[in-house]
PDB file of C-alpha atoms and ligand atoms in Angstrom:
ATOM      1  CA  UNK I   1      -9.195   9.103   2.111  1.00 58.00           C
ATOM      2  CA  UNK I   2      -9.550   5.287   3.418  1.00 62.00           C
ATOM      3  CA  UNK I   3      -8.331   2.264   2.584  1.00 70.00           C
ATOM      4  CA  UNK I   4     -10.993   0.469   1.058  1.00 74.00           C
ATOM      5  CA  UNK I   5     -11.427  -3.649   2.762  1.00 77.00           C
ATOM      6  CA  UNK I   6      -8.503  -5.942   0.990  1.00 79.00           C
ATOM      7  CA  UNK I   7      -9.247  -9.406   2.236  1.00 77.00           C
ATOM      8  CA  UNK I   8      -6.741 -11.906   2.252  1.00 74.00           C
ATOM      9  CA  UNK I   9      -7.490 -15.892   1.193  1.00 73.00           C
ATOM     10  CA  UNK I  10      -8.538 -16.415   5.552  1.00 73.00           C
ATOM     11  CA  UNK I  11     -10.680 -13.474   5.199  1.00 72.00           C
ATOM     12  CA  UNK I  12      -8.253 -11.272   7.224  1.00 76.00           C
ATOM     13  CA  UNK I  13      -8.702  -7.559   6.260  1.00 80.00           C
ATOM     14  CA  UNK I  14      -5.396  -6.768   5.175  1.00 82.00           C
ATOM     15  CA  UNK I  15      -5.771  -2.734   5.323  1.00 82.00           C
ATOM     16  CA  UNK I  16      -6.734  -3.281   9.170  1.00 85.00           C
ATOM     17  CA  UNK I  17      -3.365  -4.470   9.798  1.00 89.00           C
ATOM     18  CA  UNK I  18      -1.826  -1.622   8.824  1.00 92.00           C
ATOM     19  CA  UNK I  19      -0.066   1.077  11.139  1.00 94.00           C
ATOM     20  CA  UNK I  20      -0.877   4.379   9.320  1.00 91.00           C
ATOM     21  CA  UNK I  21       1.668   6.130  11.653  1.00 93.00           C
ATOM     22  CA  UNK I  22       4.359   3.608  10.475  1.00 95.00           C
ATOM     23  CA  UNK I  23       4.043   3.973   7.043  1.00 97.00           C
ATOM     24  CA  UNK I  24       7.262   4.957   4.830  1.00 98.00           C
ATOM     25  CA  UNK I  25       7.580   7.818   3.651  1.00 97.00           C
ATOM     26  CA  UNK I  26      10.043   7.061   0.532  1.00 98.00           C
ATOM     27  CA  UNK I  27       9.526   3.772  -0.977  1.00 98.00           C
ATOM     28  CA  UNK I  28      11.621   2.708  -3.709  1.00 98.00           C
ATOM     29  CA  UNK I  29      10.582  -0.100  -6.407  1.00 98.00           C
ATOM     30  CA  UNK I  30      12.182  -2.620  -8.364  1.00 98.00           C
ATOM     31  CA  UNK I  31       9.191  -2.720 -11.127  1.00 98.00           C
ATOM     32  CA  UNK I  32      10.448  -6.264 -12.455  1.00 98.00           C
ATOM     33  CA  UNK I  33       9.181  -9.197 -14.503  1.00 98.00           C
ATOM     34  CA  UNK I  34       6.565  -7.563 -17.191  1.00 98.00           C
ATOM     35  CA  UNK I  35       8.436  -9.239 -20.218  1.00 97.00           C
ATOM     36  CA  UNK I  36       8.366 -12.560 -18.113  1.00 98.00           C
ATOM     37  CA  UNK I  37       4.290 -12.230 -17.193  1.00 98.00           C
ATOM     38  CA  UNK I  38       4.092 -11.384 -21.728  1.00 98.00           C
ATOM     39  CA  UNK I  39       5.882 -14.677 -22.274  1.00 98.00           C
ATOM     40  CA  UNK I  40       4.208 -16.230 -20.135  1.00 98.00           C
ATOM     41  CA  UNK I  41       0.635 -15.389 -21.680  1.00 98.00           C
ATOM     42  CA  UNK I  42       2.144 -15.511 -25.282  1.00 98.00           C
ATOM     43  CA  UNK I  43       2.259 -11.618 -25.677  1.00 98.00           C
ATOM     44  CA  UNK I  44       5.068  -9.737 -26.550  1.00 96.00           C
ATOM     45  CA  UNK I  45       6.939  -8.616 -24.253  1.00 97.00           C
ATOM     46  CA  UNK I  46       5.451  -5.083 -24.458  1.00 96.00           C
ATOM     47  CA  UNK I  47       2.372  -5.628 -23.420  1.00 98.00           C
ATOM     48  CA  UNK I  48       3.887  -6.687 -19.597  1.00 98.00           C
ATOM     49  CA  UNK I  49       5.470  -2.904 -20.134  1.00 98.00           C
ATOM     50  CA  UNK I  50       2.016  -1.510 -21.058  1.00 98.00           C
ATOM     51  CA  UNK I  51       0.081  -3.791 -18.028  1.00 98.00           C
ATOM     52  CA  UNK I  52       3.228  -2.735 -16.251  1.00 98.00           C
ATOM     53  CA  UNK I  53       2.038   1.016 -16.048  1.00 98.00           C
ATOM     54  CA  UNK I  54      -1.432   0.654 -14.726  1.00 98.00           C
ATOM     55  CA  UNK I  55       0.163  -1.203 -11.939  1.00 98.00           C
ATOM     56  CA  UNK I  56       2.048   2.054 -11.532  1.00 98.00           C
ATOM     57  CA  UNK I  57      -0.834   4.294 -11.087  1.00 97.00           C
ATOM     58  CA  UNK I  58      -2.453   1.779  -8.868  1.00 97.00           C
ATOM     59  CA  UNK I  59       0.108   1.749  -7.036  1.00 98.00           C
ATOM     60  CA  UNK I  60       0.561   5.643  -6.747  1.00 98.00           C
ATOM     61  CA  UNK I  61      -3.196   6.050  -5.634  1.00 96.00           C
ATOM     62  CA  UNK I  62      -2.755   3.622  -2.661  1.00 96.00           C
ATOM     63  CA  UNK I  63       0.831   5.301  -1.682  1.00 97.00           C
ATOM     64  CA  UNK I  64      -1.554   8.635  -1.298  1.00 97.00           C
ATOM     65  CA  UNK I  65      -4.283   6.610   0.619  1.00 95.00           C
ATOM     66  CA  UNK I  66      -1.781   5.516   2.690  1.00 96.00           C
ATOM     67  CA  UNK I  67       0.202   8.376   3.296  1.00 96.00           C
ATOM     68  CA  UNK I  68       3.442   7.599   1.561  1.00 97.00           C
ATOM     69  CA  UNK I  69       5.129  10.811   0.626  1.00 97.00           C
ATOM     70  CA  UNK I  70       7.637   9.508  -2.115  1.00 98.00           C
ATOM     71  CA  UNK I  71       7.819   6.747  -4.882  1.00 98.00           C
ATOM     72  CA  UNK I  72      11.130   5.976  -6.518  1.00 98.00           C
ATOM     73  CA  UNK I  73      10.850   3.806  -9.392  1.00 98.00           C
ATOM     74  CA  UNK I  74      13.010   2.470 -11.522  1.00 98.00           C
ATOM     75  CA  UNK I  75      12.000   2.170 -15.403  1.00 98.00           C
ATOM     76  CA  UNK I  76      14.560   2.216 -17.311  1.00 97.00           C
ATOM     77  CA  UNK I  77      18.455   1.433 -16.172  1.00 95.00           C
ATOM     78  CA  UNK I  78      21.791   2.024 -17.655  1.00 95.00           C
ATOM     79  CA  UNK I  79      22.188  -1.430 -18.856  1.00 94.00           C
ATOM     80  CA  UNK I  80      18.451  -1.902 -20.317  1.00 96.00           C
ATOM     81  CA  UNK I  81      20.081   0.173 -23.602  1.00 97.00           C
ATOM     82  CA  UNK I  82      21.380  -4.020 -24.446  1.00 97.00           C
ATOM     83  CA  UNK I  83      18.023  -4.969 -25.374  1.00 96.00           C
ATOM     84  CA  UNK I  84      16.795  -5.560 -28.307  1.00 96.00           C
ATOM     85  CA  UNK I  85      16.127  -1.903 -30.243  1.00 97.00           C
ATOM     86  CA  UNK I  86      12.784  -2.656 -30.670  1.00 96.00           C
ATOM     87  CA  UNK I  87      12.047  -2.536 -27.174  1.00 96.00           C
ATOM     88  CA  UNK I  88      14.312  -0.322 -26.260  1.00 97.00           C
ATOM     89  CA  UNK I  89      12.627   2.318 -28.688  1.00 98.00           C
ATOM     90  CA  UNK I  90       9.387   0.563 -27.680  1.00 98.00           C
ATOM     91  CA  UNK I  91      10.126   2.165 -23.972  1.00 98.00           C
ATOM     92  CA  UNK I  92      11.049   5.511 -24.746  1.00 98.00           C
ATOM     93  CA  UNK I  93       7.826   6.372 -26.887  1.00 98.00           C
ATOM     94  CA  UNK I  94       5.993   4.463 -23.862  1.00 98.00           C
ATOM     95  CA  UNK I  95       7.237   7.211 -21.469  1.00 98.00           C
ATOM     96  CA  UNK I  96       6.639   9.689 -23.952  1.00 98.00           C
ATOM     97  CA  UNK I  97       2.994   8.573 -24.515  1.00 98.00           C
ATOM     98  CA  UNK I  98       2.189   7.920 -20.698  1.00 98.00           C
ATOM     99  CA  UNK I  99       3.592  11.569 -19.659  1.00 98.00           C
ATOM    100  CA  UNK I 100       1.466  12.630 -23.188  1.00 97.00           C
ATOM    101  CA  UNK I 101      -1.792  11.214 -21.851  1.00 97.00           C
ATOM    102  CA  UNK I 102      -0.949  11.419 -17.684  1.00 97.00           C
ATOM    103  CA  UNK I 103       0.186  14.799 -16.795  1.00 98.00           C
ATOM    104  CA  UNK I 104      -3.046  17.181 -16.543  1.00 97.00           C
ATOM    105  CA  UNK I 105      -4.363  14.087 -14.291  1.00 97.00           C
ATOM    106  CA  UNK I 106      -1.024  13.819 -12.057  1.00 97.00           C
ATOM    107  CA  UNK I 107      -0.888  17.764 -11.783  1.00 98.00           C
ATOM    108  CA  UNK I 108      -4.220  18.125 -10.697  1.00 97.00           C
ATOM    109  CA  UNK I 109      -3.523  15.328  -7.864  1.00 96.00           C
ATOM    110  CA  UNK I 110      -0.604  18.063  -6.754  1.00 96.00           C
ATOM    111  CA  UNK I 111       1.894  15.128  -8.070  1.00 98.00           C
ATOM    112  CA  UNK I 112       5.521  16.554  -8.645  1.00 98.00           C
ATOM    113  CA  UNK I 113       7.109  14.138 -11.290  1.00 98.00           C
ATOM    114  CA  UNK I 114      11.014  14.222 -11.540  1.00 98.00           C
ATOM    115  CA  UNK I 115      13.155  11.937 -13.620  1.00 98.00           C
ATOM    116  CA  UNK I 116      16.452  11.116 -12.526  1.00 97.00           C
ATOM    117  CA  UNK I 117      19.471   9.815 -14.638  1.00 97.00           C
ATOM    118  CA  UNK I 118      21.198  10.859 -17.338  1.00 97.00           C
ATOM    119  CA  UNK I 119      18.609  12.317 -19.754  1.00 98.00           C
ATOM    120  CA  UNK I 120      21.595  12.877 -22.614  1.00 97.00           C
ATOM    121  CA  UNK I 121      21.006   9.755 -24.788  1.00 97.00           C
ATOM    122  CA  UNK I 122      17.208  10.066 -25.240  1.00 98.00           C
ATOM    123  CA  UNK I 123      15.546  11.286 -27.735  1.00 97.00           C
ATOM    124  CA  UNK I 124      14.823  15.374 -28.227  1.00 98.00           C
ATOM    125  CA  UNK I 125      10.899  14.845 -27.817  1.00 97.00           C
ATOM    126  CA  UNK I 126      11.498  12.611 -24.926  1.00 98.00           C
ATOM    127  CA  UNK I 127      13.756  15.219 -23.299  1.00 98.00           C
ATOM    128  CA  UNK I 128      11.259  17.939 -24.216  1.00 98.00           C
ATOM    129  CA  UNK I 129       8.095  16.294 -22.531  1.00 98.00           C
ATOM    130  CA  UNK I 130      10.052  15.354 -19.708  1.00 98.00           C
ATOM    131  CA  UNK I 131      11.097  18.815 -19.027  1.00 98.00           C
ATOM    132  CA  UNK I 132       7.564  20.377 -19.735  1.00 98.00           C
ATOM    133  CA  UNK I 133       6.107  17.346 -17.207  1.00 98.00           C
ATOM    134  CA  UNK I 134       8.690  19.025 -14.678  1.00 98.00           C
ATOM    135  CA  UNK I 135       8.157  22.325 -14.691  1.00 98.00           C
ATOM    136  CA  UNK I 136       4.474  21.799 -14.808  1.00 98.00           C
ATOM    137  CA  UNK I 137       4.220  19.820 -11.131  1.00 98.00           C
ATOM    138  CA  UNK I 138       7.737  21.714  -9.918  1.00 98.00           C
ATOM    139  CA  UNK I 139       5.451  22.889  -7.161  1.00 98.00           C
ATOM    140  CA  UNK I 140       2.927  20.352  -6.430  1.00 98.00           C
ATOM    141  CA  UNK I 141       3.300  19.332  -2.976  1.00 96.00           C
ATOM    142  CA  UNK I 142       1.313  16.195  -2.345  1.00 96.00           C
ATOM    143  CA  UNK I 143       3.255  13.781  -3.649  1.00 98.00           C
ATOM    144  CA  UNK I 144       6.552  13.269  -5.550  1.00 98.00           C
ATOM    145  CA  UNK I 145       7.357  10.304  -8.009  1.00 98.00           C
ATOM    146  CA  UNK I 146      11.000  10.166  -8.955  1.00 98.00           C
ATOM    147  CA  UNK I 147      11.088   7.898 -12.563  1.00 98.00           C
ATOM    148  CA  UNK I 148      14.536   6.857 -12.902  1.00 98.00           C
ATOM    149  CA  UNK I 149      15.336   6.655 -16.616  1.00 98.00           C
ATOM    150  CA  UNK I 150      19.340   5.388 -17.806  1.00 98.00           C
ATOM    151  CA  UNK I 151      19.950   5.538 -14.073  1.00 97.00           C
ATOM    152  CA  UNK I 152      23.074   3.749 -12.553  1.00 96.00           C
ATOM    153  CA  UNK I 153      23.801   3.599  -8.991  1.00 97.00           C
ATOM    154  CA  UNK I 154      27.631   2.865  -9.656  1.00 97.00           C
ATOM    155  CA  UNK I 155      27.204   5.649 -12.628  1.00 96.00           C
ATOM    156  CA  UNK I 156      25.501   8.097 -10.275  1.00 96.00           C
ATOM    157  CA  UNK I 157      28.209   7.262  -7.260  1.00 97.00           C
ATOM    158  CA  UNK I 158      30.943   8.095  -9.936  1.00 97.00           C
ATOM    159  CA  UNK I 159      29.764  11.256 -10.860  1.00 96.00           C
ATOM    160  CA  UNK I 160      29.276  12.683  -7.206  1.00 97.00           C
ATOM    161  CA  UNK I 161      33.178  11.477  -6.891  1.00 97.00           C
ATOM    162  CA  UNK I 162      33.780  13.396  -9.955  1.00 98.00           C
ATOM    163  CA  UNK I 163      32.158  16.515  -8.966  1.00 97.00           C
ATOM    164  CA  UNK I 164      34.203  16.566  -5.591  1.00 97.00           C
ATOM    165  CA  UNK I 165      37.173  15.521  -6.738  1.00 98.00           C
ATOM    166  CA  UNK I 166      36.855  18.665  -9.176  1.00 98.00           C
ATOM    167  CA  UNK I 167      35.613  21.254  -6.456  1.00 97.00           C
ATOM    168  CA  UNK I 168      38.515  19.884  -4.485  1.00 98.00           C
ATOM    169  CA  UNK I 169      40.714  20.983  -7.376  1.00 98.00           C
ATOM    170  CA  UNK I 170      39.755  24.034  -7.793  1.00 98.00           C
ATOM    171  CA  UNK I 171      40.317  25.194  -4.262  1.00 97.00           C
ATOM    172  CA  UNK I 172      36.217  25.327  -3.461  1.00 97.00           C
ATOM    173  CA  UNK I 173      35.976  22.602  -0.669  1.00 97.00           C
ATOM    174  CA  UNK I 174      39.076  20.936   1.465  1.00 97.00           C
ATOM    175  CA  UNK I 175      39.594  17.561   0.468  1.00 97.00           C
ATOM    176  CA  UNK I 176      39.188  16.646   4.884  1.00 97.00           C
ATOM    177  CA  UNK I 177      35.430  18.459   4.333  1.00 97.00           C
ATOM    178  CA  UNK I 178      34.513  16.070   2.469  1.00 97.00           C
ATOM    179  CA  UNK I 179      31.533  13.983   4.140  1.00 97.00           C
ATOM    180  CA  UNK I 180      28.642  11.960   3.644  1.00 96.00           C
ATOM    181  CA  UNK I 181      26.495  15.453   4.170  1.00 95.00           C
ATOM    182  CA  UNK I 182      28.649  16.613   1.214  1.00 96.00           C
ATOM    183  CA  UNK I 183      28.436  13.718  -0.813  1.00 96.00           C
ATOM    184  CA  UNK I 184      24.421  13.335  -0.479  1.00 95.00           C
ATOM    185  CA  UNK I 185      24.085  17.079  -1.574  1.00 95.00           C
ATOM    186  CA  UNK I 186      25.701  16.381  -5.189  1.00 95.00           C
ATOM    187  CA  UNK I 187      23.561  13.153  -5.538  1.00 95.00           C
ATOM    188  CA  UNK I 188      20.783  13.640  -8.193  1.00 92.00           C
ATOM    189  CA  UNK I 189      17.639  12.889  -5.453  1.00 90.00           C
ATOM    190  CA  UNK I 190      17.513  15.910  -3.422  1.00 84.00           C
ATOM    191  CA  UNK I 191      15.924  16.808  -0.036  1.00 84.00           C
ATOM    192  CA  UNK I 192      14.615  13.878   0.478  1.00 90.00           C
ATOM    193  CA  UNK I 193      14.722  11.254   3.023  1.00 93.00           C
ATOM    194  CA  UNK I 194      16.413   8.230   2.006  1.00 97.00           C
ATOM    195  CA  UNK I 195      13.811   5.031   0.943  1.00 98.00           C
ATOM    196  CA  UNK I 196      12.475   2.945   3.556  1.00 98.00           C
ATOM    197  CA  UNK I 197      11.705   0.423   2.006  1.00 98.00           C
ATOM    198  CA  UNK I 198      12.423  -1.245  -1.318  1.00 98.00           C
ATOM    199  CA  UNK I 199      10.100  -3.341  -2.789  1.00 98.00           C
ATOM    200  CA  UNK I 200      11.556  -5.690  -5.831  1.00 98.00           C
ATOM    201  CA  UNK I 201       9.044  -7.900  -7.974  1.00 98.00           C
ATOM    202  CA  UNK I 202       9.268 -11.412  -9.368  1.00 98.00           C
ATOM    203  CA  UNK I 203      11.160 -13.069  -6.972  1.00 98.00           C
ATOM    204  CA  UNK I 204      14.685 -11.870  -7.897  1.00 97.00           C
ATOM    205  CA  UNK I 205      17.119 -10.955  -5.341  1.00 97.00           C
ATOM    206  CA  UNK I 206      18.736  -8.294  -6.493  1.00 96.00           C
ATOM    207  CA  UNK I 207      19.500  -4.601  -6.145  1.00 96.00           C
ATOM    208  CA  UNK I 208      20.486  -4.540  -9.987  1.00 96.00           C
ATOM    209  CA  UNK I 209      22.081  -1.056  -9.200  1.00 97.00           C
ATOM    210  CA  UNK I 210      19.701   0.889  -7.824  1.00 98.00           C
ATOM    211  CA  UNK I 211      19.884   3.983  -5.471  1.00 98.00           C
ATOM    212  CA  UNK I 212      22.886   2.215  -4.397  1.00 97.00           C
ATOM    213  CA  UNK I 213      23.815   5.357  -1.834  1.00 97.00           C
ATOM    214  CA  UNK I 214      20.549   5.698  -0.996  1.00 97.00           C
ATOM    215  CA  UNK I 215      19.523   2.294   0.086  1.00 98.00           C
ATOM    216  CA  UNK I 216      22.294   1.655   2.864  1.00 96.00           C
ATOM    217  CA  UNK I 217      19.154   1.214   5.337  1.00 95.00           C
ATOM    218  CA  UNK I 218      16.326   0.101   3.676  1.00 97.00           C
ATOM    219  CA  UNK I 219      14.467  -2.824   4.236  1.00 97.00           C
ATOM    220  CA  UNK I 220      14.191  -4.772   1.447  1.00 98.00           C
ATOM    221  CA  UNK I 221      11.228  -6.742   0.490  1.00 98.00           C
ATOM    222  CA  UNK I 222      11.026  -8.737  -2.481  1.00 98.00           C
ATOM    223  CA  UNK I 223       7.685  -9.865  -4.363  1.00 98.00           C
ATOM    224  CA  UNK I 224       7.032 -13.503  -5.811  1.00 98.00           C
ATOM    225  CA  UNK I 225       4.593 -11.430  -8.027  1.00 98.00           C
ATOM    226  CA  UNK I 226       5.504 -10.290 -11.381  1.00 98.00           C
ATOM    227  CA  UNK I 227       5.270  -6.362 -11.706  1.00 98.00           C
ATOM    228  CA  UNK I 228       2.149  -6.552 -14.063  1.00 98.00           C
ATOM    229  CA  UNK I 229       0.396  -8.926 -11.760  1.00 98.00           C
ATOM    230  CA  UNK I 230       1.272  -6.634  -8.091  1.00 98.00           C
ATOM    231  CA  UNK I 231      -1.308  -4.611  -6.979  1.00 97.00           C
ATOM    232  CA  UNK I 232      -3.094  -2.864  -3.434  1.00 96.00           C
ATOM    233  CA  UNK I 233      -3.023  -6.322  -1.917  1.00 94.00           C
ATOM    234  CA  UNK I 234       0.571  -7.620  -2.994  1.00 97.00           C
ATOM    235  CA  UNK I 235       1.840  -3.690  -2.039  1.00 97.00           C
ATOM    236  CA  UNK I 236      -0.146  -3.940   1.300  1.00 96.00           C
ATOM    237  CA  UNK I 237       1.377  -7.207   2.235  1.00 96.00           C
ATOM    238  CA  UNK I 238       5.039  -5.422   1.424  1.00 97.00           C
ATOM    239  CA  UNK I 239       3.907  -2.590   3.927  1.00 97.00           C
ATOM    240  CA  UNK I 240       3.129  -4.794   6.993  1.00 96.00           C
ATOM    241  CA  UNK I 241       6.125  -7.032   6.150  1.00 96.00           C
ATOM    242  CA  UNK I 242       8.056  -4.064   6.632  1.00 97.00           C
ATOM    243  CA  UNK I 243       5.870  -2.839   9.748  1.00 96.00           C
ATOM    244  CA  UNK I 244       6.909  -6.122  11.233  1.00 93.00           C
ATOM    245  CA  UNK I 245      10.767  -5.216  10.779  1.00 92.00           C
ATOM    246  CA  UNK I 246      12.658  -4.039  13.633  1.00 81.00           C
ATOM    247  CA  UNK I 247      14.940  -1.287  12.281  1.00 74.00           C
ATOM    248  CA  UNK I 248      18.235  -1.403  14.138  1.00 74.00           C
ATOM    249  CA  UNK I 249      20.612   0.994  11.849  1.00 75.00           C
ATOM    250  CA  UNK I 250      23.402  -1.143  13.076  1.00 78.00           C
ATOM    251  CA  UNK I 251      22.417  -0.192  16.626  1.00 80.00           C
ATOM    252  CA  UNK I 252      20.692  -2.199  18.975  1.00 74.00           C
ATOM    253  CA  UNK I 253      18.233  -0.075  20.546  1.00 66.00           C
ATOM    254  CA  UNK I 254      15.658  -2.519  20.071  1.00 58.00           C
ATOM    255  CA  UNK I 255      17.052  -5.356  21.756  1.00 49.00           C
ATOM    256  CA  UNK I 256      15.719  -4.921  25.363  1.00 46.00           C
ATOM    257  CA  UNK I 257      18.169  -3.891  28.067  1.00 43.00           C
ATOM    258  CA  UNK I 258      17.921  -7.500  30.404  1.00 43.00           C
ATOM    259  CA  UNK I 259      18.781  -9.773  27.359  1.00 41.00           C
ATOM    260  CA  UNK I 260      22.078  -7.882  26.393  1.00 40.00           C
ATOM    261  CA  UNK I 261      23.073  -7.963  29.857  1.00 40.00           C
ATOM    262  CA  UNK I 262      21.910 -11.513  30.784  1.00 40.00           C
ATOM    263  CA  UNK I 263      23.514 -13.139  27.097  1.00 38.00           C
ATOM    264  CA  UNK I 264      26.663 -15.391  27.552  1.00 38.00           C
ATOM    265  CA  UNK I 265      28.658 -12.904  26.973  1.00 35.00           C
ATOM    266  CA  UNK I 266      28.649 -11.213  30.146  1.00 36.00           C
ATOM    267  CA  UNK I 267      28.384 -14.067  32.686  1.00 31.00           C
TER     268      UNK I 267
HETATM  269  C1  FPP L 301      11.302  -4.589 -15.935  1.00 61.65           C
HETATM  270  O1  FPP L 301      10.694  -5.732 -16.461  1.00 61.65           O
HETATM  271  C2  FPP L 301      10.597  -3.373 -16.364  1.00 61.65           C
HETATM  272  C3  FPP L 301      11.120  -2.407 -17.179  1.00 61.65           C
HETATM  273  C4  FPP L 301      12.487  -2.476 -17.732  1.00 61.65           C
HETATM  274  C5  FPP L 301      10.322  -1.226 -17.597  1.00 61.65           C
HETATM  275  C6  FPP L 301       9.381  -0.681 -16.570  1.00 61.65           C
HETATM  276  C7  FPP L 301       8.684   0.481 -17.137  1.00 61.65           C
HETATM  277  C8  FPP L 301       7.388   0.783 -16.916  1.00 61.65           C
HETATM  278  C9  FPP L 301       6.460  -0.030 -16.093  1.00 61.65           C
HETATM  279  C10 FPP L 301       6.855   2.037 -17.566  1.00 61.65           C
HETATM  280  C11 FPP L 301       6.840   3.196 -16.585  1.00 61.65           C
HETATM  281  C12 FPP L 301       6.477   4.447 -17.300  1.00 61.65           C
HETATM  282  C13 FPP L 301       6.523   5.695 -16.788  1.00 61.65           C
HETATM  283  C14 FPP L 301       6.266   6.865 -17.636  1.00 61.65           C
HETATM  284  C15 FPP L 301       6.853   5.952 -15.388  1.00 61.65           C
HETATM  285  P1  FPP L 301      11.569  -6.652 -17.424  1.00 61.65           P
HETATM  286  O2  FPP L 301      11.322  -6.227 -18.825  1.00 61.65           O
HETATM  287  O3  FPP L 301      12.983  -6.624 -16.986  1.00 61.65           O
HETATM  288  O4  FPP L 301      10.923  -8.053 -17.173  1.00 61.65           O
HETATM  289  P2  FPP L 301      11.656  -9.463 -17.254  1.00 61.65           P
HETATM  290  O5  FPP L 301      12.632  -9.495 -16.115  1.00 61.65           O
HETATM  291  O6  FPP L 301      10.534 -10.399 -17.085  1.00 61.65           O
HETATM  292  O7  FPP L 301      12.314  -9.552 -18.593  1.00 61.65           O
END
């Protein structure tokens, strides 16, 4: 599948500029600002939640086009519970629904869905759709989208800790085994590579708690767009940002050989 022509405002063919051998493979996203874009219009605040979800599938389809392996997104965080319970309950039947009226389409695309956090507080039909939506795509291989729903990075850091500290205990592991190989295989994201990239929306600068293991290395690129308002061209211009990043680790493998030698440091 191509990438259809996205044209920029000096007629610059946006999906020409991309490197399809240099596109992530796990992109993580920061879906923020759909009560701010409501406001804004004088809606309620749901409707930048509803808008906010047809973003999301547009921006599934042109992950696939692309070649992107993995979205992580996060919809619904520990702390969102201190809204209002209108739109808190407002959310949960909107996952409910969109799983409800999504999942024959996402299976057939070979989508495997998975929702990370901590499932416990929801409601039963929530939990029950969630876990039929799972074990539906469990082996669809195209594509995975990780939904994290009353996920924490701090929470999620505390319970790997937890579980360590208990296997520790109880004789299983040797407190000097544990390691970061250790820690990553009790963290609730498995077998995947760790994001790229991490894409936030509306302008804020934040990590707000996300994938806060997991995002050591990513680039980060944040959005002036509000979530309900991103689309292929907003996402594209993300991508080759993040092409045009030189990814060091720490290292500096990039930085040719003549300049380290030459810099004041050595004369
Ligand atoms: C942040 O905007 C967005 C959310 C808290 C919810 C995002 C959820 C979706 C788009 C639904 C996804 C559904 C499924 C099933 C995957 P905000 O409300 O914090 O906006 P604000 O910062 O302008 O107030």
């Amino acid at each position: 599948m191509s990438l259809g022509k996205i044209i920029d405002k000096k007629n610059n063919d946006l999906s020409k500029r991309i490197d399809k051998q240099k596109v992530p493979e796990h992109i993580a996203i920061i879906m923020d600002g759909n009560g701010r874009w409501a406001t804004k219009k004088g809606l309620p605040r749901t409707y930048g939640h509803r808008k906010g979800v047809d973003v999301l599938k547009e921006i599934i389809k042109v992950s696939k086009k692309l070649g992107c392996k993995t979205l992580t997104v996060y919809a619904f965080s520990t702390e969102n519970w201190t809204r209002p319970k209108k739109e808190v309950d407002f959310l949960i039947n909107l996952f409910s629904e969109v799983l409800r009226k999504e999942i024959e389409d996402i299976h057939e695309e070979s989508t495997k869905i998975k929702f990370i956090g901590d499932l416990g507080p929801f409601p039963e039909n929530l939990k029950k759709i969630i876990s039929s939506s799972e074990s539906l795509t469990r082996n669809n291989n195209e594509f995975l989208l990780n939904v994290c729903v009353n996920y924490g990075g701090r929470q999620e850091i505390v319970k790997v800790a937890k579980q360590l500290a208990l296997k520790c205990s109880s004789g299983e592991i040797n407190p000097n085994e544990v390691n970061e190989e250790l820690f990553n295989s009790e963290l609730l994201i498995q077998g995947i590579k760790d994001p790229e990239l991490l894409i936030r929306t509306s302008g804020e600068k934040r990590i707000s708690n996300f994938l806060l293991w997991q995002l050591a290395y990513s680039e980060i690129y944040i959005s002036e767009v509000l979530w309900p308002d991103f689309n292929e061209f907003e996402f594209l211009k993300a991508i080759i940002d993040y092409q045009s990043r030189d990814r060091r680790f720490g290292g500096i493998e990039s930085l040719p050989k003549e300049s380290f030698e030459d810099s004041q440091y050595f004369s």
